[in-house]
């Protein structure tokens, strides 16, 4: 099964599940990636020149049973990968691509900890409200900000139910060449889109696995043979604020 | 009887007072320049120099901008009452009303645009259009408002075009209803936030625009007439102040219903108790600024038979209504963001970024200056307008009876 | 009024004459940009075409890459930097000696790339994880 078949955007749902399942079988091993992670990601790298396909829906599953309170390996990995290292006197003016939230059930007292970031909605409110179309969803489900047309109105921050969007409050230097970011635009988690396009895992997922927690897995929700799809089929998972029916790409287990 | 439709140009009355015009213009220009300078400072250093942050990302500039935009559509109402509803007393006031609408909308948009993270990309906002965005609709509604009100002014002020003024007035009336609906919908369609997601907001904004716009109109009319040593006839003042009172009361009604619905929903009681009881500054601004100074006191002044006929009483009540407008918007916009977003309903949450915690907001000097700069822009446009064209109403009071009704 | 108008016309034409004579004599008040290409001969298109169309090429690439997810295109901003960054400063911007800024300050066109994009060639932030091959590595494969 070749990758090219992924390109037929208008294919019926039934057809693409078959195609995606077959594609999931072939894992391309990129340099520096452990085999176990590749099997999690099921990331078929697209050949150069090929657009992202809507046959793929990238998603993440976070197991709160394995996520430790106080551990912020994923937050640190995100900051390192995306060079979110600017100094701000007021922490609220700094960028928050991913943050840890400690949750306690008010009456019973059951507690759990989880990372919160852009949930990569299938129906993203940020995309609906963006006046210029800068806030966008890529064919494979990744929600991004096109900084070239972002005017910094911050309406998407108003619309996001997860506080996942941040506004860059000051001039930046020292950006990662692969992760451009700068003053006056809104930004958020992009699932490490450049890494995914190279067949690598998002930095947070990689760091969580490296530290031995394995609380985060990443993969193609549309591919029934991927680990994430199998886990979601077998265990109870939660979409946060499911009442809004945004069809999230990030799911949680153990809430 | 023929009603006079002449309008006054300032120097018709007191040519010797014209030097004052330059003083007033200079003051307006200075305030506007301070606002523009602040905007430049904010663009240069980034919003790090403001009190805004990633929790409270719409701050004081948005309070000023939304006041100006909402009041702009409301101030046009004075003209609409004349053209659409045929009340003759309002017809001489239509040109001033239209001009103020343009001035205030221009100023409000200037503040919003200058606060953008990338104000240099204004052209992108105008060339890239997302049809699902309420902001996107407003990108159509706002320039359309300028165009339609401009046409309306033409039909009002150019004799041969007078015959079309009724149609232009209708168009402007419908457009302004759409515009205020659009402004209210910016908040009403935000499904994720407990402070905003409510269908009552667009009609509430429309009623508030009536009150705020009329209040602004009364102040401008009073100041301009005072400048020309003209007293507005008491019968006209009586009708305008009654109308203002009704609008202020109607706004209060909507605010009460808005908060009552929230109080009734158990999931919103936390938010309501923050705004109404224990929100610190926000609570004080709501009760003192909006409820007392902005609603009860002006209503008392407008309807107490011994108070309202005094000179400046109606003008002062209008000023208080505007204090109320700013207080309401501050509580609505800033207070709505200070209260934490309910991401995990029924759970207690903590994080490094204000989850489960009530935030604080202190506006910085550049934001304050930018906001007042907006008022300065509206003021400057108004001063230039009344100086160069015949905008001021000239009432032929002989056709009015004691109750301010036109004798026909 | 007429006098002021005449005066203005006079001043403007005097300025224009001064400017044009300066240009003819090759003594433009703004120094001509000094263009040094550190790794010449490997450009994606001839010089004439690049001068005229580089902005459209970049725009096309950015839309394709960001919005559609197309990787490994022939043209890329990081690819530009690789050859055009100054050897001394490592960057394409920052001073009028550097490639992008040299021309852009001469023609007075604002550069809007480097507020967000990294202007240094082979910039290594202190990254702990996998070293990423630059976009150009896959570009080579696409050719």
PDB file of C-alpha atoms in Angstrom, chain A:
ATOM      1  CA  UNK A   1       0.000   0.000   0.000  1.00  0.00           C
ATOM      2  CA  UNK A   2       1.590   3.253  -1.028  1.00  0.00           C
ATOM      3  CA  UNK A   3       1.249   6.647   0.623  1.00  0.00           C
ATOM      4  CA  UNK A   4      -0.151   8.247  -2.493  1.00  0.00           C
ATOM      5  CA  UNK A   5      -3.540   6.742  -1.850  1.00  0.00           C
ATOM      6  CA  UNK A   6      -3.818   8.984   1.136  1.00  0.00           C
ATOM      7  CA  UNK A   7      -4.163  11.924  -1.157  1.00  0.00           C
ATOM      8  CA  UNK A   8      -7.647  11.182  -2.403  1.00  0.00           C
ATOM      9  CA  UNK A   9      -9.347  13.758  -0.240  1.00  0.00           C
ATOM     10  CA  UNK A  10     -12.912  12.966  -1.163  1.00  0.00           C
ATOM     11  CA  UNK A  11     -12.773   9.244  -0.450  1.00  0.00           C
ATOM     12  CA  UNK A  12     -15.598   7.783   1.526  1.00  0.00           C
ATOM     13  CA  UNK A  13     -15.095   7.154   5.189  1.00  0.00           C
ATOM     14  CA  UNK A  14     -15.273   3.390   4.783  1.00  0.00           C
ATOM     15  CA  UNK A  15     -12.619   3.403   2.101  1.00  0.00           C
ATOM     16  CA  UNK A  16     -10.155   5.501   4.010  1.00  0.00           C
ATOM     17  CA  UNK A  17     -10.338   3.391   7.134  1.00  0.00           C
ATOM     18  CA  UNK A  18      -9.121   0.474   5.089  1.00  0.00           C
ATOM     19  CA  UNK A  19      -6.378   2.539   3.501  1.00  0.00           C
ATOM     20  CA  UNK A  20      -5.297   4.017   6.792  1.00  0.00           C
ATOM     21  CA  UNK A  21      -5.236   0.616   8.411  1.00  0.00           C
ATOM     22  CA  UNK A  22      -2.929  -0.685   5.726  1.00  0.00           C
ATOM     23  CA  UNK A  23      -0.716   2.395   5.923  1.00  0.00           C
ATOM     24  CA  UNK A  24      -0.475   1.985   9.671  1.00  0.00           C
ATOM     25  CA  UNK A  25       1.361  -1.251   9.100  1.00  0.00           C
ATOM     26  CA  UNK A  26       4.355   0.428   7.590  1.00  0.00           C
ATOM     27  CA  UNK A  27       6.301   2.463  10.061  1.00  0.00           C
ATOM     28  CA  UNK A  28       9.020   4.708   8.783  1.00  0.00           C
ATOM     29  CA  UNK A  29      11.831   4.852  11.267  1.00  0.00           C
ATOM     30  CA  UNK A  30      13.232   8.359  11.442  1.00  0.00           C
ATOM     31  CA  UNK A  31      16.653   8.957  12.958  1.00  0.00           C
ATOM     32  CA  UNK A  32      16.649   9.343  16.708  1.00  0.00           C
ATOM     33  CA  UNK A  33      13.275   7.743  17.306  1.00  0.00           C
ATOM     34  CA  UNK A  34      12.857   4.627  19.373  1.00  0.00           C
ATOM     35  CA  UNK A  35      10.991   1.821  17.749  1.00  0.00           C
ATOM     36  CA  UNK A  36       8.405   1.651  20.524  1.00  0.00           C
ATOM     37  CA  UNK A  37       7.529   5.262  19.917  1.00  0.00           C
ATOM     38  CA  UNK A  38       7.143   4.714  16.226  1.00  0.00           C
ATOM     39  CA  UNK A  39       4.711   1.939  16.873  1.00  0.00           C
ATOM     40  CA  UNK A  40       2.779   4.358  19.054  1.00  0.00           C
ATOM     41  CA  UNK A  41       2.822   7.110  16.509  1.00  0.00           C
ATOM     42  CA  UNK A  42       2.150   4.982  13.468  1.00  0.00           C
ATOM     43  CA  UNK A  43       3.467   8.005  11.678  1.00  0.00           C
ATOM     44  CA  UNK A  44       3.818   7.497   7.989  1.00  0.00           C
ATOM     45  CA  UNK A  45       5.970  10.364   6.759  1.00  0.00           C
ATOM     46  CA  UNK A  46       4.536  11.955   3.715  1.00  0.00           C
ATOM     47  CA  UNK A  47       6.808  12.127   0.730  1.00  0.00           C
ATOM     48  CA  UNK A  48       8.065  15.627  -0.099  1.00  0.00           C
ATOM     49  CA  UNK A  49       5.500  17.626  -2.016  1.00  0.00           C
ATOM     50  CA  UNK A  50       2.491  15.824  -0.651  1.00  0.00           C
ATOM     51  CA  UNK A  51      -0.122  17.683   1.369  1.00  0.00           C
ATOM     52  CA  UNK A  52      -1.456  16.531   4.716  1.00  0.00           C
ATOM     53  CA  UNK A  53      -4.391  14.202   4.207  1.00  0.00           C
ATOM     54  CA  UNK A  54      -7.799  14.245   5.788  1.00  0.00           C
ATOM     55  CA  UNK A  55      -7.642  10.468   5.966  1.00  0.00           C
ATOM     56  CA  UNK A  56      -5.464  10.971   9.023  1.00  0.00           C
ATOM     57  CA  UNK A  57      -6.733  12.492  12.251  1.00  0.00           C
ATOM     58  CA  UNK A  58      -3.920  13.078  14.690  1.00  0.00           C
ATOM     59  CA  UNK A  59      -4.866  12.626  18.300  1.00  0.00           C
ATOM     60  CA  UNK A  60      -3.485  12.150  21.761  1.00  0.00           C
ATOM     61  CA  UNK A  61      -4.567  10.027  24.674  1.00  0.00           C
ATOM     62  CA  UNK A  62      -3.501  11.032  28.169  1.00  0.00           C
ATOM     63  CA  UNK A  63      -3.769   8.498  30.971  1.00  0.00           C
ATOM     64  CA  UNK A  64      -4.241  10.491  34.159  1.00  0.00           C
ATOM     65  CA  UNK A  65      -3.580   7.358  36.239  1.00  0.00           C
ATOM     66  CA  UNK A  66       0.019   7.486  35.042  1.00  0.00           C
ATOM     67  CA  UNK A  67       0.380  11.261  35.193  1.00  0.00           C
ATOM     68  CA  UNK A  68       2.030  12.314  38.458  1.00  0.00           C
ATOM     69  CA  UNK A  69       1.116  15.467  40.332  1.00  0.00           C
ATOM     70  CA  UNK A  70       4.046  17.843  40.306  1.00  0.00           C
ATOM     71  CA  UNK A  71       5.717  16.250  37.283  1.00  0.00           C
ATOM     72  CA  UNK A  72       6.120  18.747  34.476  1.00  0.00           C
ATOM     73  CA  UNK A  73       8.437  16.882  32.108  1.00  0.00           C
ATOM     74  CA  UNK A  74       6.028  17.479  29.227  1.00  0.00           C
ATOM     75  CA  UNK A  75       5.859  21.213  29.941  1.00  0.00           C
ATOM     76  CA  UNK A  76       9.643  21.452  30.000  1.00  0.00           C
ATOM     77  CA  UNK A  77      10.025  19.397  26.838  1.00  0.00           C
ATOM     78  CA  UNK A  78       7.537  21.661  25.080  1.00  0.00           C
ATOM     79  CA  UNK A  79       9.411  24.771  26.171  1.00  0.00           C
ATOM     80  CA  UNK A  80      12.704  23.314  24.979  1.00  0.00           C
ATOM     81  CA  UNK A  81      11.388  22.104  21.651  1.00  0.00           C
ATOM     82  CA  UNK A  82       9.577  25.315  20.829  1.00  0.00           C
ATOM     83  CA  UNK A  83      12.078  27.632  22.539  1.00  0.00           C
ATOM     84  CA  UNK A  84       9.505  29.147  24.844  1.00  0.00           C
ATOM     85  CA  UNK A  85      12.179  30.643  27.063  1.00  0.00           C
ATOM     86  CA  UNK A  86      11.448  34.360  27.077  1.00  0.00           C
ATOM     87  CA  UNK A  87      11.683  36.143  30.388  1.00  0.00           C
ATOM     88  CA  UNK A  88       8.454  37.705  31.596  1.00  0.00           C
ATOM     89  CA  UNK A  89       8.068  39.559  34.864  1.00  0.00           C
ATOM     90  CA  UNK A  90       4.421  38.500  35.047  1.00  0.00           C
ATOM     91  CA  UNK A  91       3.952  34.780  34.436  1.00  0.00           C
ATOM     92  CA  UNK A  92       0.471  35.453  33.049  1.00  0.00           C
ATOM     93  CA  UNK A  93       2.056  37.332  30.158  1.00  0.00           C
ATOM     94  CA  UNK A  94       4.162  34.328  29.187  1.00  0.00           C
ATOM     95  CA  UNK A  95       3.078  31.757  26.612  1.00  0.00           C
ATOM     96  CA  UNK A  96       1.197  28.705  27.858  1.00  0.00           C
ATOM     97  CA  UNK A  97       1.292  26.031  25.188  1.00  0.00           C
ATOM     98  CA  UNK A  98       0.895  23.284  27.735  1.00  0.00           C
ATOM     99  CA  UNK A  99       0.292  23.460  31.481  1.00  0.00           C
ATOM    100  CA  UNK A 100      -0.315  20.988  34.257  1.00  0.00           C
ATOM    101  CA  UNK A 101      -3.617  21.136  36.101  1.00  0.00           C
ATOM    102  CA  UNK A 102      -4.222  19.414  39.430  1.00  0.00           C
ATOM    103  CA  UNK A 103      -7.876  18.433  39.720  1.00  0.00           C
ATOM    104  CA  UNK A 104      -9.733  17.474  42.879  1.00  0.00           C
ATOM    105  CA  UNK A 105     -13.249  16.140  42.980  1.00  0.00           C
ATOM    106  CA  UNK A 106     -14.977  18.634  45.256  1.00  0.00           C
ATOM    107  CA  UNK A 107     -16.998  16.254  47.428  1.00  0.00           C
ATOM    108  CA  UNK A 108     -15.174  12.927  47.323  1.00  0.00           C
ATOM    109  CA  UNK A 109     -11.634  14.287  47.304  1.00  0.00           C
ATOM    110  CA  UNK A 110     -10.322  12.073  44.500  1.00  0.00           C
ATOM    111  CA  UNK A 111      -7.418  13.890  42.850  1.00  0.00           C
ATOM    112  CA  UNK A 112      -5.680  13.569  39.547  1.00  0.00           C
ATOM    113  CA  UNK A 113      -3.184  15.508  37.512  1.00  0.00           C
ATOM    114  CA  UNK A 114      -3.141  16.151  33.787  1.00  0.00           C
ATOM    115  CA  UNK A 115      -1.514  18.247  31.107  1.00  0.00           C
ATOM    116  CA  UNK A 116      -3.822  20.724  29.354  1.00  0.00           C
ATOM    117  CA  UNK A 117      -3.097  22.083  25.932  1.00  0.00           C
ATOM    118  CA  UNK A 118      -4.854  22.750  22.638  1.00  0.00           C
ATOM    119  CA  UNK A 119      -7.377  19.935  22.304  1.00  0.00           C
ATOM    120  CA  UNK A 120      -7.275  20.058  18.490  1.00  0.00           C
ATOM    121  CA  UNK A 121     -11.042  20.122  18.103  1.00  0.00           C
ATOM    122  CA  UNK A 122     -12.679  18.878  14.936  1.00  0.00           C
ATOM    123  CA  UNK A 123     -15.018  21.872  15.315  1.00  0.00           C
ATOM    124  CA  UNK A 124     -12.618  24.445  16.716  1.00  0.00           C
ATOM    125  CA  UNK A 125     -14.291  27.622  18.044  1.00  0.00           C
ATOM    126  CA  UNK A 126     -11.014  29.509  17.512  1.00  0.00           C
ATOM    127  CA  UNK A 127     -11.230  28.800  13.782  1.00  0.00           C
ATOM    128  CA  UNK A 128     -14.870  29.881  13.665  1.00  0.00           C
ATOM    129  CA  UNK A 129     -14.235  33.247  15.289  1.00  0.00           C
ATOM    130  CA  UNK A 130     -10.950  34.228  13.636  1.00  0.00           C
ATOM    131  CA  UNK A 131     -11.715  37.262  11.448  1.00  0.00           C
ATOM    132  CA  UNK A 132      -8.844  36.698   9.018  1.00  0.00           C
ATOM    133  CA  UNK A 133      -8.767  32.910   8.805  1.00  0.00           C
ATOM    134  CA  UNK A 134      -5.353  32.841  10.504  1.00  0.00           C
ATOM    135  CA  UNK A 135      -6.660  30.319  13.005  1.00  0.00           C
ATOM    136  CA  UNK A 136      -6.978  27.172  10.927  1.00  0.00           C
ATOM    137  CA  UNK A 137      -7.306  23.419  10.982  1.00  0.00           C
ATOM    138  CA  UNK A 138      -5.015  21.384   8.795  1.00  0.00           C
ATOM    139  CA  UNK A 139      -6.453  18.469   6.833  1.00  0.00           C
ATOM    140  CA  UNK A 140      -5.073  15.978   9.349  1.00  0.00           C
ATOM    141  CA  UNK A 141      -6.857  17.663  12.261  1.00  0.00           C
ATOM    142  CA  UNK A 142      -4.041  19.801  13.671  1.00  0.00           C
ATOM    143  CA  UNK A 143      -5.262  23.239  14.721  1.00  0.00           C
ATOM    144  CA  UNK A 144      -2.722  25.935  13.945  1.00  0.00           C
ATOM    145  CA  UNK A 145      -2.255  29.683  13.830  1.00  0.00           C
ATOM    146  CA  UNK A 146      -1.038  31.057  10.516  1.00  0.00           C
ATOM    147  CA  UNK A 147       1.058  33.860  11.968  1.00  0.00           C
ATOM    148  CA  UNK A 148       1.339  35.479   8.560  1.00  0.00           C
ATOM    149  CA  UNK A 149      -2.281  36.542   8.740  1.00  0.00           C
ATOM    150  CA  UNK A 150      -2.811  36.781  12.503  1.00  0.00           C
ATOM    151  CA  UNK A 151      -3.560  40.379  13.463  1.00  0.00           C
ATOM    152  CA  UNK A 152      -3.452  39.766  17.210  1.00  0.00           C
ATOM    153  CA  UNK A 153      -7.107  40.534  17.987  1.00  0.00           C
ATOM    154  CA  UNK A 154      -7.250  37.720  20.598  1.00  0.00           C
ATOM    155  CA  UNK A 155     -10.814  36.737  19.760  1.00  0.00           C
ATOM    156  CA  UNK A 156      -9.683  33.103  19.525  1.00  0.00           C
ATOM    157  CA  UNK A 157      -8.490  33.326  23.126  1.00  0.00           C
ATOM    158  CA  UNK A 158     -11.966  34.463  24.073  1.00  0.00           C
ATOM    159  CA  UNK A 159     -13.530  31.559  22.177  1.00  0.00           C
ATOM    160  CA  UNK A 160     -11.266  28.753  23.391  1.00  0.00           C
ATOM    161  CA  UNK A 161     -12.900  26.743  26.213  1.00  0.00           C
ATOM    162  CA  UNK A 162      -9.513  25.418  27.375  1.00  0.00           C
ATOM    163  CA  UNK A 163      -7.451  28.610  27.700  1.00  0.00           C
ATOM    164  CA  UNK A 164      -5.073  26.942  25.286  1.00  0.00           C
ATOM    165  CA  UNK A 165      -4.159  30.064  23.345  1.00  0.00           C
ATOM    166  CA  UNK A 166      -1.483  32.573  24.292  1.00  0.00           C
ATOM    167  CA  UNK A 167      -0.664  36.007  22.972  1.00  0.00           C
ATOM    168  CA  UNK A 168       3.013  36.884  22.552  1.00  0.00           C
ATOM    169  CA  UNK A 169       3.467  40.026  24.616  1.00  0.00           C
ATOM    170  CA  UNK A 170       6.985  41.055  23.624  1.00  0.00           C
ATOM    171  CA  UNK A 171       9.595  40.875  20.863  1.00  0.00           C
ATOM    172  CA  UNK A 172      11.277  37.468  20.656  1.00  0.00           C
ATOM    173  CA  UNK A 173      14.679  36.296  19.479  1.00  0.00           C
ATOM    174  CA  UNK A 174      16.384  32.936  19.394  1.00  0.00           C
ATOM    175  CA  UNK A 175      13.508  31.024  17.877  1.00  0.00           C
ATOM    176  CA  UNK A 176      13.885  27.421  16.829  1.00  0.00           C
ATOM    177  CA  UNK A 177      14.346  27.659  13.031  1.00  0.00           C
ATOM    178  CA  UNK A 178      11.558  25.119  12.666  1.00  0.00           C
ATOM    179  CA  UNK A 179       9.174  26.875  15.074  1.00  0.00           C
ATOM    180  CA  UNK A 180       8.754  30.515  14.108  1.00  0.00           C
ATOM    181  CA  UNK A 181       7.002  32.598  16.731  1.00  0.00           C
ATOM    182  CA  UNK A 182       6.930  36.308  17.503  1.00  0.00           C
ATOM    183  CA  UNK A 183       5.408  39.391  19.036  1.00  0.00           C
ATOM    184  CA  UNK A 184       1.803  40.396  18.517  1.00  0.00           C
ATOM    185  CA  UNK A 185       0.450  37.042  17.316  1.00  0.00           C
ATOM    186  CA  UNK A 186      -1.507  34.362  19.090  1.00  0.00           C
ATOM    187  CA  UNK A 187      -0.046  30.875  19.364  1.00  0.00           C
ATOM    188  CA  UNK A 188      -0.797  27.500  20.859  1.00  0.00           C
ATOM    189  CA  UNK A 189       0.191  23.859  20.885  1.00  0.00           C
ATOM    190  CA  UNK A 190       0.458  22.565  17.335  1.00  0.00           C
ATOM    191  CA  UNK A 191       1.188  18.920  18.202  1.00  0.00           C
ATOM    192  CA  UNK A 192       4.809  19.719  17.180  1.00  0.00           C
ATOM    193  CA  UNK A 193       3.649  19.745  13.585  1.00  0.00           C
ATOM    194  CA  UNK A 194       7.135  19.865  12.073  1.00  0.00           C
ATOM    195  CA  UNK A 195       8.139  16.817  14.080  1.00  0.00           C
ATOM    196  CA  UNK A 196       5.020  14.911  13.084  1.00  0.00           C
ATOM    197  CA  UNK A 197       5.662  15.685   9.444  1.00  0.00           C
ATOM    198  CA  UNK A 198       9.060  14.047   9.868  1.00  0.00           C
ATOM    199  CA  UNK A 199       7.559  10.976  11.474  1.00  0.00           C
ATOM    200  CA  UNK A 200       8.595  11.972  14.984  1.00  0.00           C
ATOM    201  CA  UNK A 201       6.444  12.233  18.067  1.00  0.00           C
ATOM    202  CA  UNK A 202       5.423  15.490  19.732  1.00  0.00           C
ATOM    203  CA  UNK A 203       8.083  16.561  22.219  1.00  0.00           C
ATOM    204  CA  UNK A 204       5.802  16.181  25.242  1.00  0.00           C
ATOM    205  CA  UNK A 205       4.897  12.605  24.350  1.00  0.00           C
ATOM    206  CA  UNK A 206       8.521  11.726  23.745  1.00  0.00           C
ATOM    207  CA  UNK A 207       9.627  13.221  27.067  1.00  0.00           C
ATOM    208  CA  UNK A 208       6.856  11.454  28.975  1.00  0.00           C
ATOM    209  CA  UNK A 209       7.935   8.128  27.523  1.00  0.00           C
ATOM    210  CA  UNK A 210      11.646   8.822  28.066  1.00  0.00           C
ATOM    211  CA  UNK A 211      10.989   9.533  31.741  1.00  0.00           C
ATOM    212  CA  UNK A 212       9.200   6.188  31.927  1.00  0.00           C
ATOM    213  CA  UNK A 213       5.729   7.527  32.672  1.00  0.00           C
ATOM    214  CA  UNK A 214       4.106   6.570  29.370  1.00  0.00           C
ATOM    215  CA  UNK A 215       1.082   8.665  30.280  1.00  0.00           C
ATOM    216  CA  UNK A 216       0.740  10.142  26.787  1.00  0.00           C
ATOM    217  CA  UNK A 217       0.310   8.327  23.526  1.00  0.00           C
ATOM    218  CA  UNK A 218       0.001   9.907  20.134  1.00  0.00           C
ATOM    219  CA  UNK A 219      -1.267   8.572  16.861  1.00  0.00           C
ATOM    220  CA  UNK A 220      -3.842   8.464  14.103  1.00  0.00           C
ATOM    221  CA  UNK A 221      -7.374   8.261  15.482  1.00  0.00           C
ATOM    222  CA  UNK A 222      -8.625   7.214  12.062  1.00  0.00           C
ATOM    223  CA  UNK A 223      -6.365   4.174  11.888  1.00  0.00           C
ATOM    224  CA  UNK A 224      -8.130   1.325  13.746  1.00  0.00           C
ATOM    225  CA  UNK A 225      -4.858  -0.537  14.165  1.00  0.00           C
ATOM    226  CA  UNK A 226      -3.025   2.320  15.862  1.00  0.00           C
ATOM    227  CA  UNK A 227      -2.465   1.980  19.588  1.00  0.00           C
ATOM    228  CA  UNK A 228      -4.444   5.139  20.318  1.00  0.00           C
ATOM    229  CA  UNK A 229      -7.454   3.958  18.311  1.00  0.00           C
ATOM    230  CA  UNK A 230      -7.347   0.546  19.963  1.00  0.00           C
ATOM    231  CA  UNK A 231      -7.110   2.062  23.448  1.00  0.00           C
ATOM    232  CA  UNK A 232     -10.007   4.386  22.778  1.00  0.00           C
ATOM    233  CA  UNK A 233     -12.035   1.457  21.470  1.00  0.00           C
ATOM    234  CA  UNK A 234     -11.327  -0.645  24.565  1.00  0.00           C
ATOM    235  CA  UNK A 235     -11.310   1.746  27.521  1.00  0.00           C
ATOM    236  CA  UNK A 236     -13.457   4.605  28.719  1.00  0.00           C
ATOM    237  CA  UNK A 237     -11.978   7.900  27.683  1.00  0.00           C
ATOM    238  CA  UNK A 238     -13.190  11.442  28.248  1.00  0.00           C
ATOM    239  CA  UNK A 239     -13.293  14.536  26.141  1.00  0.00           C
ATOM    240  CA  UNK A 240     -13.053  17.594  28.355  1.00  0.00           C
ATOM    241  CA  UNK A 241     -16.169  19.741  28.195  1.00  0.00           C
ATOM    242  CA  UNK A 242     -17.774  17.138  25.977  1.00  0.00           C
ATOM    243  CA  UNK A 243     -21.002  19.116  26.405  1.00  0.00           C
ATOM    244  CA  UNK A 244     -19.692  21.554  23.810  1.00  0.00           C
ATOM    245  CA  UNK A 245     -19.495  18.719  21.245  1.00  0.00           C
ATOM    246  CA  UNK A 246     -16.270  19.953  19.708  1.00  0.00           C
ATOM    247  CA  UNK A 247     -15.028  16.430  18.895  1.00  0.00           C
ATOM    248  CA  UNK A 248     -11.595  16.714  20.480  1.00  0.00           C
ATOM    249  CA  UNK A 249      -8.352  15.266  19.221  1.00  0.00           C
ATOM    250  CA  UNK A 250      -7.044  14.973  22.790  1.00  0.00           C
ATOM    251  CA  UNK A 251      -8.688  12.470  25.092  1.00  0.00           C
ATOM    252  CA  UNK A 252      -8.172  11.644  28.740  1.00  0.00           C
ATOM    253  CA  UNK A 253      -8.351   8.353  30.553  1.00  0.00           C
ATOM    254  CA  UNK A 254      -9.020   8.008  34.271  1.00  0.00           C
ATOM    255  CA  UNK A 255     -11.044  11.154  34.796  1.00  0.00           C
TER     256      UNK A 255
END
